[in-house]
CSV table of C-alpha atoms and ligand atoms in Angstrom, one decimal:
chain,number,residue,atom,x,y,z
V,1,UNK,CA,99.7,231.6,-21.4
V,2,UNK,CA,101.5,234.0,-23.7
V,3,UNK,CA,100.9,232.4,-27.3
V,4,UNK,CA,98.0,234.1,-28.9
V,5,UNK,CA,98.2,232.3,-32.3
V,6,UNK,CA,100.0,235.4,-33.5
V,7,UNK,CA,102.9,233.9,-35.7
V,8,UNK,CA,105.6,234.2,-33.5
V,9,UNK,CA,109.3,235.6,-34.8
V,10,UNK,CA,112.2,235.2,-32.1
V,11,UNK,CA,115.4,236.6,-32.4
V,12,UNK,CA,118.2,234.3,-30.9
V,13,UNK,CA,120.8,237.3,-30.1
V,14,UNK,CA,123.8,235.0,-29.2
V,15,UNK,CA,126.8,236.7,-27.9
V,16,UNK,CA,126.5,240.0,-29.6
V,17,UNK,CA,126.6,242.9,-29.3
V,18,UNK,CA,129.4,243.6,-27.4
V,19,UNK,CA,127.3,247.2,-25.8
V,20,UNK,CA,124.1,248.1,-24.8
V,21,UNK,CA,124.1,250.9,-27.0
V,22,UNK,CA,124.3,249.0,-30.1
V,23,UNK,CA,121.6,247.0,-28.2
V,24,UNK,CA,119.7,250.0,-27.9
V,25,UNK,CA,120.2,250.4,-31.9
V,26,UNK,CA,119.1,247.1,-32.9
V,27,UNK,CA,116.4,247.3,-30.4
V,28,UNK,CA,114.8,250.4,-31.8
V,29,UNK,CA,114.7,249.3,-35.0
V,30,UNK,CA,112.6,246.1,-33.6
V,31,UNK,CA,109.8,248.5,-32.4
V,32,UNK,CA,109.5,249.9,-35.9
V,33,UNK,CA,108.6,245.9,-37.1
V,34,UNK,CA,106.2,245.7,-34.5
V,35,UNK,CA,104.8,248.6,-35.2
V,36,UNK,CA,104.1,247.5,-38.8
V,37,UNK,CA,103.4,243.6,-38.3
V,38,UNK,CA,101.3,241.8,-36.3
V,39,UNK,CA,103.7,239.4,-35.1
V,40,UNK,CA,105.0,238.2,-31.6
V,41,UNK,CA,108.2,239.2,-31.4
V,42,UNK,CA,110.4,237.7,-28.9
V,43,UNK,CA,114.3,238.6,-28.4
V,44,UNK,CA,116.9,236.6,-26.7
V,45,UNK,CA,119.3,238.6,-25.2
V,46,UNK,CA,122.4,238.1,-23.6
V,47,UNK,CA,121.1,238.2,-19.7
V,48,UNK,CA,123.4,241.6,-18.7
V,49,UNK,CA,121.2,243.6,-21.2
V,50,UNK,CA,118.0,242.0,-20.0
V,51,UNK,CA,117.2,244.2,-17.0
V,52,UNK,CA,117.9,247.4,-18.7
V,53,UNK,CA,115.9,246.2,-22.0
V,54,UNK,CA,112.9,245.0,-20.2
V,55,UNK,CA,112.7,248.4,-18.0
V,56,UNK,CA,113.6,250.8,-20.8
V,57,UNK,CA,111.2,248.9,-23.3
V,58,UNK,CA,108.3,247.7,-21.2
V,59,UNK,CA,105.7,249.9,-22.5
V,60,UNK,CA,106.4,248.5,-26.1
V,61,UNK,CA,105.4,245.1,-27.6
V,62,UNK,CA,108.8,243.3,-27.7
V,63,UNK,CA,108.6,240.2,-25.3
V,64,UNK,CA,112.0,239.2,-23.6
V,65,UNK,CA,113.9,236.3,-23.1
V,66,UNK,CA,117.2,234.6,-21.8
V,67,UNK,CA,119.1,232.2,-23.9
V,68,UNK,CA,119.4,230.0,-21.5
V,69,UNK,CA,119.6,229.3,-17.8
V,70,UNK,CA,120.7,226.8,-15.1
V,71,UNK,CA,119.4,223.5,-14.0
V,72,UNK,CA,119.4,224.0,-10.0
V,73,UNK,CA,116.3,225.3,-8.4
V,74,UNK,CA,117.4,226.7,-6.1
V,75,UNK,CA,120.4,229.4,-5.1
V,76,UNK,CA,123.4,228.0,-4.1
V,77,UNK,CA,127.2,227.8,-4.8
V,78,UNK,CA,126.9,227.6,-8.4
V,79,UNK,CA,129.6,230.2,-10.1
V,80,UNK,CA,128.6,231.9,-13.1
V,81,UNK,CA,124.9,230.2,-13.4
V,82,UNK,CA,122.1,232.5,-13.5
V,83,UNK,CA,118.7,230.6,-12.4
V,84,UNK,CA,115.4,230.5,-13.3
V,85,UNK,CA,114.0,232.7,-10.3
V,86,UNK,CA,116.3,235.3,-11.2
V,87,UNK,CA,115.2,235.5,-15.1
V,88,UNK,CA,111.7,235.6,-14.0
V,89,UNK,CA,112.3,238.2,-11.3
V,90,UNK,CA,113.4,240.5,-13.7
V,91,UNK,CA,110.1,240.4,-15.5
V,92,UNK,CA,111.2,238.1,-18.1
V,93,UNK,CA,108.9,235.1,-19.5
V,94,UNK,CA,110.7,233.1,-21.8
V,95,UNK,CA,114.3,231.2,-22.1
V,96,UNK,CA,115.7,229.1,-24.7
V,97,UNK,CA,116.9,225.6,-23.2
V,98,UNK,CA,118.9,223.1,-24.9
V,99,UNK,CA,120.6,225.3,-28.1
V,100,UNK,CA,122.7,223.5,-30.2
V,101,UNK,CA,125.5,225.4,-29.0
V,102,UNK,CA,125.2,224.8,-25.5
V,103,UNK,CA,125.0,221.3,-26.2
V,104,UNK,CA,127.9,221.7,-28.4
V,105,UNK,CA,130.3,224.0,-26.4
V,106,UNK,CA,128.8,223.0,-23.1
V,107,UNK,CA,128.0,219.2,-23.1
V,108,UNK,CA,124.4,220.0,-21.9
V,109,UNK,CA,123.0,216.4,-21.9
V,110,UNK,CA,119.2,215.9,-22.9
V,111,UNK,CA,118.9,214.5,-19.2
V,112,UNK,CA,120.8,218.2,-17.9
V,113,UNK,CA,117.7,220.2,-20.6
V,114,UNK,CA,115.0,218.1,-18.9
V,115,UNK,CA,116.4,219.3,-15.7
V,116,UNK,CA,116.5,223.2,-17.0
V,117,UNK,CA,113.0,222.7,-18.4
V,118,UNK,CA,111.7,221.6,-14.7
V,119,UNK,CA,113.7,224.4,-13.1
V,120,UNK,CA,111.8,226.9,-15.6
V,121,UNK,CA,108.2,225.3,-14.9
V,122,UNK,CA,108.4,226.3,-11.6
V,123,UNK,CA,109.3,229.3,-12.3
V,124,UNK,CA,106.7,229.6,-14.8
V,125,UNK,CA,108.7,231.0,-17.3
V,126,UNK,CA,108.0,229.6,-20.8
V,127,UNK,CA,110.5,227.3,-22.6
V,128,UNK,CA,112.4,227.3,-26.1
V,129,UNK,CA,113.6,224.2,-26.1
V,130,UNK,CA,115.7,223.6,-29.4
V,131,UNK,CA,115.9,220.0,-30.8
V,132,UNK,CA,117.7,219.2,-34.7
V,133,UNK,CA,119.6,216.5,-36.3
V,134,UNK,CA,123.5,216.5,-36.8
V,135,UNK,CA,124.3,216.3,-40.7
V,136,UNK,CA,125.4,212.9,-40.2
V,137,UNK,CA,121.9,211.9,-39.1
V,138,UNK,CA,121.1,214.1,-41.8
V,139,UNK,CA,123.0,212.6,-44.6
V,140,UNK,CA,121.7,208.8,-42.7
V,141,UNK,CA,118.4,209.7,-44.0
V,142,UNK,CA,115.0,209.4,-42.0
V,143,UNK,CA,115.4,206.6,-39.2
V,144,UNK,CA,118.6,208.2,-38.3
V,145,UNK,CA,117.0,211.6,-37.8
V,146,UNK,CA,113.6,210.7,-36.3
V,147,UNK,CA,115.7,208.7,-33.9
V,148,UNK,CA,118.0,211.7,-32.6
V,149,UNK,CA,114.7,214.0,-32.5
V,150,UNK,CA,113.2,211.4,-30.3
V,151,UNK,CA,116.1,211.4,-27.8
V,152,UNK,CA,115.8,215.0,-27.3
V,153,UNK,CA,112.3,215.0,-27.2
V,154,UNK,CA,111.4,212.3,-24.8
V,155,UNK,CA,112.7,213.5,-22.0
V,156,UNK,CA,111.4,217.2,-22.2
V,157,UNK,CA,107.8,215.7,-22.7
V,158,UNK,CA,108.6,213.2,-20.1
V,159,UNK,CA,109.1,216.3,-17.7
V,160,UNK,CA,106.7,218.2,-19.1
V,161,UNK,CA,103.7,215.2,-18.4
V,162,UNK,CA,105.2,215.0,-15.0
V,163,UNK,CA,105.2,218.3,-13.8
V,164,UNK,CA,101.6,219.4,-15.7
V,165,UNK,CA,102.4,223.0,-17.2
V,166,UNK,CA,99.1,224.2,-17.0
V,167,UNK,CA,99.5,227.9,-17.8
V,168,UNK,CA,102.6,227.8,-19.7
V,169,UNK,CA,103.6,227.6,-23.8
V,170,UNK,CA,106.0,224.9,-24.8
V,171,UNK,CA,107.9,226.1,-27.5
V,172,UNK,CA,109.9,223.1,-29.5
V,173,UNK,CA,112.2,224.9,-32.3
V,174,UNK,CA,112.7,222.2,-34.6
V,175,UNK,CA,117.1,223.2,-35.7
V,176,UNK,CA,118.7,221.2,-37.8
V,177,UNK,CA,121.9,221.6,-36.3
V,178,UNK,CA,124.3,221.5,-39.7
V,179,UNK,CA,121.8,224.8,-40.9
V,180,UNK,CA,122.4,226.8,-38.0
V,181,UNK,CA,124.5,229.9,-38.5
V,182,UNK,CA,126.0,227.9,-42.0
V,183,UNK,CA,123.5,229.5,-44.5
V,184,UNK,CA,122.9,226.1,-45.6
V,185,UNK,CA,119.8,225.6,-47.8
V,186,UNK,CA,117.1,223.7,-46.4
V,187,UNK,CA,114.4,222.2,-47.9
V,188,UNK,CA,111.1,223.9,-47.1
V,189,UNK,CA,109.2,220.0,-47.7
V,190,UNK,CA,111.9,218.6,-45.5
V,191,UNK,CA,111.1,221.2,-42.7
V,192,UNK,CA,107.7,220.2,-43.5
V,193,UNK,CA,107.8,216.4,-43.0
V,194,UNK,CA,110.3,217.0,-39.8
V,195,UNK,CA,107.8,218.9,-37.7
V,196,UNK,CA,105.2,216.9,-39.3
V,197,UNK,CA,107.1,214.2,-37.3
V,198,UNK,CA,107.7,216.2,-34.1
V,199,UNK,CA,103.9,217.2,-33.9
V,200,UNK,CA,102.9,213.5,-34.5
V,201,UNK,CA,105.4,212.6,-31.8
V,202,UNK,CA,104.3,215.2,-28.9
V,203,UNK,CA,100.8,214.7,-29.9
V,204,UNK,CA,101.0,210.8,-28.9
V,205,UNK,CA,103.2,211.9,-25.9
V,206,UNK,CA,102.1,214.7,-24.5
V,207,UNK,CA,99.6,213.1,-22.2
V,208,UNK,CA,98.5,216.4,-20.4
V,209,UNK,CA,97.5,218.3,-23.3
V,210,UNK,CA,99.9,220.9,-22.5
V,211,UNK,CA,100.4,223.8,-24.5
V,212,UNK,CA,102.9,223.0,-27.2
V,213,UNK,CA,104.0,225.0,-30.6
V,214,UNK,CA,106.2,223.6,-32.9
V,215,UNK,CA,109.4,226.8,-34.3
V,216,UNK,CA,111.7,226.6,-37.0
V,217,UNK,CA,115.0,227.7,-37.1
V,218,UNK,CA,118.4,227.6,-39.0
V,219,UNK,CA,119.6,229.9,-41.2
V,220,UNK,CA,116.4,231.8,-42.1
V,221,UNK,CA,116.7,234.6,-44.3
V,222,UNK,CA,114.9,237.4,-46.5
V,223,UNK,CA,115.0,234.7,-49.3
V,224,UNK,CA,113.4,231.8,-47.4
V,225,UNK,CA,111.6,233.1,-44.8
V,226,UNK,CA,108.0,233.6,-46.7
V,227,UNK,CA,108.2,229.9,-48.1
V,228,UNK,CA,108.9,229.1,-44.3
V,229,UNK,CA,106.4,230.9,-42.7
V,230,UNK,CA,104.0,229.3,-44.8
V,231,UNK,CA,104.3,225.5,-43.6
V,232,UNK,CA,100.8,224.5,-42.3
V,233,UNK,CA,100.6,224.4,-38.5
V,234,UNK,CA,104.0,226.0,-37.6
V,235,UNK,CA,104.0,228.6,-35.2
V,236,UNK,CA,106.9,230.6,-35.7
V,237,UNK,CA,110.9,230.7,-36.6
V,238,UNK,CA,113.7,231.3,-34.9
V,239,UNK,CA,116.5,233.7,-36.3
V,240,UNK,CA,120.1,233.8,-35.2
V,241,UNK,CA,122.4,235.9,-37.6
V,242,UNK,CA,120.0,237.2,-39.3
V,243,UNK,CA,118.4,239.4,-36.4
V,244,UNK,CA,121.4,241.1,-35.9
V,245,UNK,CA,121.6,242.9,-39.2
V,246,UNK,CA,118.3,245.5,-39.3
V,247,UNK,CA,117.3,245.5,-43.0
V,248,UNK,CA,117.5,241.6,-43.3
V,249,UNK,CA,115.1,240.9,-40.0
V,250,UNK,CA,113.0,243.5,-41.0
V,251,UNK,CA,112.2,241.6,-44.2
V,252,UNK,CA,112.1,238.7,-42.9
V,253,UNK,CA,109.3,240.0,-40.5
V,254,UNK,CA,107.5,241.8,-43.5
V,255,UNK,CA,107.1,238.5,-45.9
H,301,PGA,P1,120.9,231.2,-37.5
H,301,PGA,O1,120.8,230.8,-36.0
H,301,PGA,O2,119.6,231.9,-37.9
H,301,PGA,O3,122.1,232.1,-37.6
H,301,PGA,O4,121.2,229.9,-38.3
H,301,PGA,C1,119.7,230.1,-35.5
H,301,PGA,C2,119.8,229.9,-34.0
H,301,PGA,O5,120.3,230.7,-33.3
H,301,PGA,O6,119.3,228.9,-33.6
C-alpha cells in the first residue's frame, strides 16, 4: 500500500529517550534528512510518544510506527498490552513484530508472532516482522541458519497466505541476532546470500503474491551502511543505536 520502491530507512527507537523533548530533538533533526534524501523514513517509537509525534509531525514526511503490539484482537483484560486497533487508531501504519528482543526478553514464540501478524492484518496496519540467526547457528554454518530462518518464516507466510493481505506491505527484516546492538561486523556477501535465501524462500511460499520486501538490520553504521544499501533487490535497513545519535543516522541516510 505504503512501499513506493523508495529505499526505505527505519529507525528502531527501542526504549529511549527517556522524554518527549529529546524526542522532539531527535525528531527534528529527522525532517532535515528527509528534506535532503529521497528516502522512506519510518521511526519506531516507544507507543507513549506516538500520539503526540504523529499529531505534531503529520504535515511532514516521517511515517510512524510501534515496535510492537499484542496478539489479541480484540479488547479485553489484557494489562499492559496495547492492540492493534489502538496503534492504527492513532493514525499509525506500521509495527515491528517479532524483534529479537521480545523474543529474547519476552519469550514471544514464532506461533505468538504469527498471531500478532494476523491481529495487525486486520487492522491493516503493515508489518516489520524481524527474523535472524543466533551466533550459534551462525558459527553452525549454512543448514543450521537457513533452518532457524525457516522456522520463523513459515509461520508468518503461513498467516500471511491465509489471511490474503491484499493492500498491505510485508516487511521481513532479515537480523542476525548476534549483530544486533554488538557492532559486530557482518559480511555484506553474507547479508547478500541470506536474503538471497529469504526471497527464494517467500517467493516459493508466498502463494498469494502478497506484497513482501526483504530489510536488513544489525548494527548498521556510517561505515557500512553504503556497501549495504547497495545489495541487489533489498529494500531497506533497519537501524537501532545508530538512529539515536543525529550525525551518525544522518550519514547513514546520505550514503
Ligand atoms: P542495532 O539495532 O542497529 O543497534 O544493531 C538493530 C535493531 O534494533 O534491530
Amino acid at each position: 500500500m505504503l512501499y513506493n520502491k523508495k529505499f526505505t530507512i527505519i529507525a528502531n527507537w527501542k526504549m529511549y529517550p527517556e522524554d518527549y523533548y529529546k524526542a522532539q530533538n531527535l525528531l527534528n533533526n529527522y525532517l532535515k534528512i528527509t528534506e535532503i534524501n529521497k528516502i522512506n523514513l519510518i521511526v519506531a517509537l516507544p507507543d507513549i510518544y506516538l500520539k503526540l509525534a504523529a499529531t505534531e509531525y503529520t504535515a511532514s514526511s516521517i511515517i510512524f510506527s510501534s515496535q510492537n503490539i499484542s496478539n489479541q484482537q480484540l479488547t479485553g483484560a489484557f494489562t499492559g498490552e496495547i492492540s492493534a486497533a489502538m496503534i492504527k487508531n492513532l493514525g499509525i501504519h506500521y509495527s515491528i513484530i517479532g524483534h529479537s528482543e521480545c523474543r529474547d526478553h519476552y519469550k514471544e514464540t514464532n506461533k505468538l508472532i504469527a498471531q500478532k501478524v494476523a491481529a495487525a492484518i486486520k487492522e491493516k496496519l503493515n508489518p516489520i516482522v524481524c527474523v535472524g540467526e543466533t551466533k550459534a547457528d551462525f558459527i553452525a554454518g549454512k543448514l543450521a541458519v537457513t533452518k532457524a530462518l525457516i522456522k520463523q518464516l513459515k509461520p508468518v507466510i503461513n498467516m500471511v497466505n491465509k489471511l490474503q493481505i491484499s493492500g498491505l506491505d510485508l516487511f521481513i527484516a532479515y537480523e542476525p541476532i548476534w549483530a544486533i546492538g554488538s557492532g559486530s561486523k557482518v559480511g555484506v556477501n553474507y547479508i547478500n546470500q541470506v536474503c538471497k535465501f529469504i526471497n527464494n524462500y517467500i517467493s516459493s511460499k508466498n502463494i498469494n503474491k502478497a506484497n513482501i520486501y526483504i530489510l536488513y538490520g544489525g548494527s548498521v553504521n556510517p561505515d557500512n551502511a553504503s556497501k549495504i544499501k547497495k545489495i541487489s533487490g533489498l529494500a531497506g535497513i533497519l537501524v537501532g543505536g545508530a538512529a539515536l545519535d543525529p550525525i551518525k543516522f544522518t550519514k547513514i541516510c546520505a550514503t
